PDB file of C-alpha atoms in Angstrom:
ATOM      1  CA  UNK A 399    -176.801-194.948  56.945  1.00  0.00           C
ATOM      2  CA  UNK A 400    -178.946-192.030  55.833  1.00  0.00           C
ATOM      3  CA  UNK A 401    -180.498-191.584  52.447  1.00  0.00           C
ATOM      4  CA  UNK A 402    -178.158-188.745  51.533  1.00  0.00           C
ATOM      5  CA  UNK A 403    -175.072-190.801  52.417  1.00  0.00           C
ATOM      6  CA  UNK A 404    -176.387-193.657  50.299  1.00  0.00           C
ATOM      7  CA  UNK A 405    -176.986-191.377  47.320  1.00  0.00           C
ATOM      8  CA  UNK A 406    -173.571-189.758  47.663  1.00  0.00           C
ATOM      9  CA  UNK A 407    -171.895-193.187  47.663  1.00  0.00           C
ATOM     10  CA  UNK A 408    -173.865-194.223  44.573  1.00  0.00           C
ATOM     11  CA  UNK A 409    -172.974-190.957  42.845  1.00  0.00           C
ATOM     12  CA  UNK A 410    -169.270-191.480  43.535  1.00  0.00           C
ATOM     13  CA  UNK A 411    -169.421-195.054  42.268  1.00  0.00           C
ATOM     14  CA  UNK A 412    -171.240-193.930  39.114  1.00  0.00           C
ATOM     15  CA  UNK A 413    -168.644-191.265  38.391  1.00  0.00           C
ATOM     16  CA  UNK A 414    -165.827-193.770  38.837  1.00  0.00           C
ATOM     17  CA  UNK A 415    -167.502-196.279  36.519  1.00  0.00           C
ATOM     18  CA  UNK A 416    -168.189-193.615  33.909  1.00  0.00           C
ATOM     19  CA  UNK A 417    -164.898-191.731  33.834  1.00  0.00           C
ATOM     20  CA  UNK A 418    -162.264-194.421  34.486  1.00  0.00           C
ATOM     21  CA  UNK A 419    -162.267-195.835  30.925  1.00  0.00           C
ATOM     22  CA  UNK A 420    -162.168-192.322  29.475  1.00  0.00           C
ATOM     23  CA  UNK A 421    -159.197-191.298  31.609  1.00  0.00           C
ATOM     24  CA  UNK A 422    -157.301-194.506  30.870  1.00  0.00           C
ATOM     25  CA  UNK A 423    -157.872-194.117  27.131  1.00  0.00           C
ATOM     26  CA  UNK A 424    -156.669-190.521  27.347  1.00  0.00           C
ATOM     27  CA  UNK A 425    -153.505-191.566  29.186  1.00  0.00           C
ATOM     28  CA  UNK A 426    -152.797-194.303  26.646  1.00  0.00           C
ATOM     29  CA  UNK A 427    -153.317-191.833  23.816  1.00  0.00           C
ATOM     30  CA  UNK A 428    -150.975-189.263  25.391  1.00  0.00           C
ATOM     31  CA  UNK A 429    -148.283-191.882  25.970  1.00  0.00           C
ATOM     32  CA  UNK A 430    -148.534-193.024  22.368  1.00  0.00           C
ATOM     33  CA  UNK A 431    -149.629-196.625  22.882  1.00  0.00           C
ATOM     34  CA  UNK A 432    -152.398-196.837  20.260  1.00  0.00           C
ATOM     35  CA  UNK A 433    -149.965-197.574  17.446  1.00  0.00           C
ATOM     36  CA  UNK A 434    -147.531-199.715  19.440  1.00  0.00           C
ATOM     37  CA  UNK A 435    -149.696-201.750  21.811  1.00  0.00           C
ATOM     38  CA  UNK A 436    -151.571-204.940  21.069  1.00  0.00           C
ATOM     39  CA  UNK A 437    -155.045-204.747  19.641  1.00  0.00           C
ATOM     40  CA  UNK A 438    -157.522-205.299  22.474  1.00  0.00           C
ATOM     41  CA  UNK A 439    -160.324-206.487  20.218  1.00  0.00           C
ATOM     42  CA  UNK A 440    -164.052-206.289  20.554  1.00  0.00           C
ATOM     43  CA  UNK A 441    -164.123-207.944  24.007  1.00  0.00           C
ATOM     44  CA  UNK A 442    -162.375-204.966  25.585  1.00  0.00           C
ATOM     45  CA  UNK A 443    -164.670-202.510  23.839  1.00  0.00           C
ATOM     46  CA  UNK A 444    -167.707-204.475  25.000  1.00  0.00           C
ATOM     47  CA  UNK A 445    -166.545-204.484  28.634  1.00  0.00           C
ATOM     48  CA  UNK A 446    -165.720-200.772  28.542  1.00  0.00           C
ATOM     49  CA  UNK A 447    -169.191-200.048  27.155  1.00  0.00           C
ATOM     50  CA  UNK A 448    -170.785-202.115  29.924  1.00  0.00           C
ATOM     51  CA  UNK A 449    -168.762-200.300  32.570  1.00  0.00           C
ATOM     52  CA  UNK A 450    -169.637-196.874  31.217  1.00  0.00           C
ATOM     53  CA  UNK A 451    -173.322-197.704  30.806  1.00  0.00           C
ATOM     54  CA  UNK A 452    -173.450-198.978  34.413  1.00  0.00           C
ATOM     55  CA  UNK A 453    -171.974-195.659  35.563  1.00  0.00           C
ATOM     56  CA  UNK A 454    -174.392-193.670  33.430  1.00  0.00           C
ATOM     57  CA  UNK A 455    -177.456-195.521  34.688  1.00  0.00           C
ATOM     58  CA  UNK A 456    -176.250-195.259  38.288  1.00  0.00           C
ATOM     59  CA  UNK A 457    -175.952-191.488  37.926  1.00  0.00           C
ATOM     60  CA  UNK A 458    -179.359-191.394  36.248  1.00  0.00           C
ATOM     61  CA  UNK A 459    -180.884-193.317  39.180  1.00  0.00           C
ATOM     62  CA  UNK A 460    -179.339-190.910  41.694  1.00  0.00           C
ATOM     63  CA  UNK A 461    -180.555-187.846  39.822  1.00  0.00           C
ATOM     64  CA  UNK A 462    -184.110-189.198  39.519  1.00  0.00           C
ATOM     65  CA  UNK A 463    -184.172-190.169  43.211  1.00  0.00           C
ATOM     66  CA  UNK A 464    -182.910-186.726  44.281  1.00  0.00           C
ATOM     67  CA  UNK A 465    -185.452-185.023  42.033  1.00  0.00           C
ATOM     68  CA  UNK A 466    -188.294-187.051  43.518  1.00  0.00           C
ATOM     69  CA  UNK A 467    -187.097-186.251  47.055  1.00  0.00           C
ATOM     70  CA  UNK A 468    -186.980-182.547  46.168  1.00  0.00           C
ATOM     71  CA  UNK A 469    -190.491-182.619  44.742  1.00  0.00           C
ATOM     72  CA  UNK A 470    -191.741-184.449  47.836  1.00  0.00           C
ATOM     73  CA  UNK A 471    -190.085-181.914  50.165  1.00  0.00           C
ATOM     74  CA  UNK A 472    -191.499-178.989  48.203  1.00  0.00           C
ATOM     75  CA  UNK A 473    -194.957-180.525  48.174  1.00  0.00           C
ATOM     76  CA  UNK A 474    -195.142-181.307  51.885  1.00  0.00           C
ATOM     77  CA  UNK A 475    -192.966-178.477  53.154  1.00  0.00           C
ATOM     78  CA  UNK A 476    -190.417-180.755  54.790  1.00  0.00           C
ATOM     79  CA  UNK A 477    -186.872-179.741  54.966  1.00  0.00           C
TER      80      UNK A 477
END
């Protein structure tokens, strides 16, 4: 598996981890569950924060790696 395939897979995983809790919260808000559903508590908020931070740091890793590859290609004239 090439480096670009690996980075694309990591980018997709990071986007899923980052945006899934946001989309689910939006759907629950649209359907009107915040006032009717059970209170999830701080455990749910903690796990959502962990999931979103994992997605954010995965995307940060991919962007730094791609930047370094671009600098290396520009420096050595590869491409």
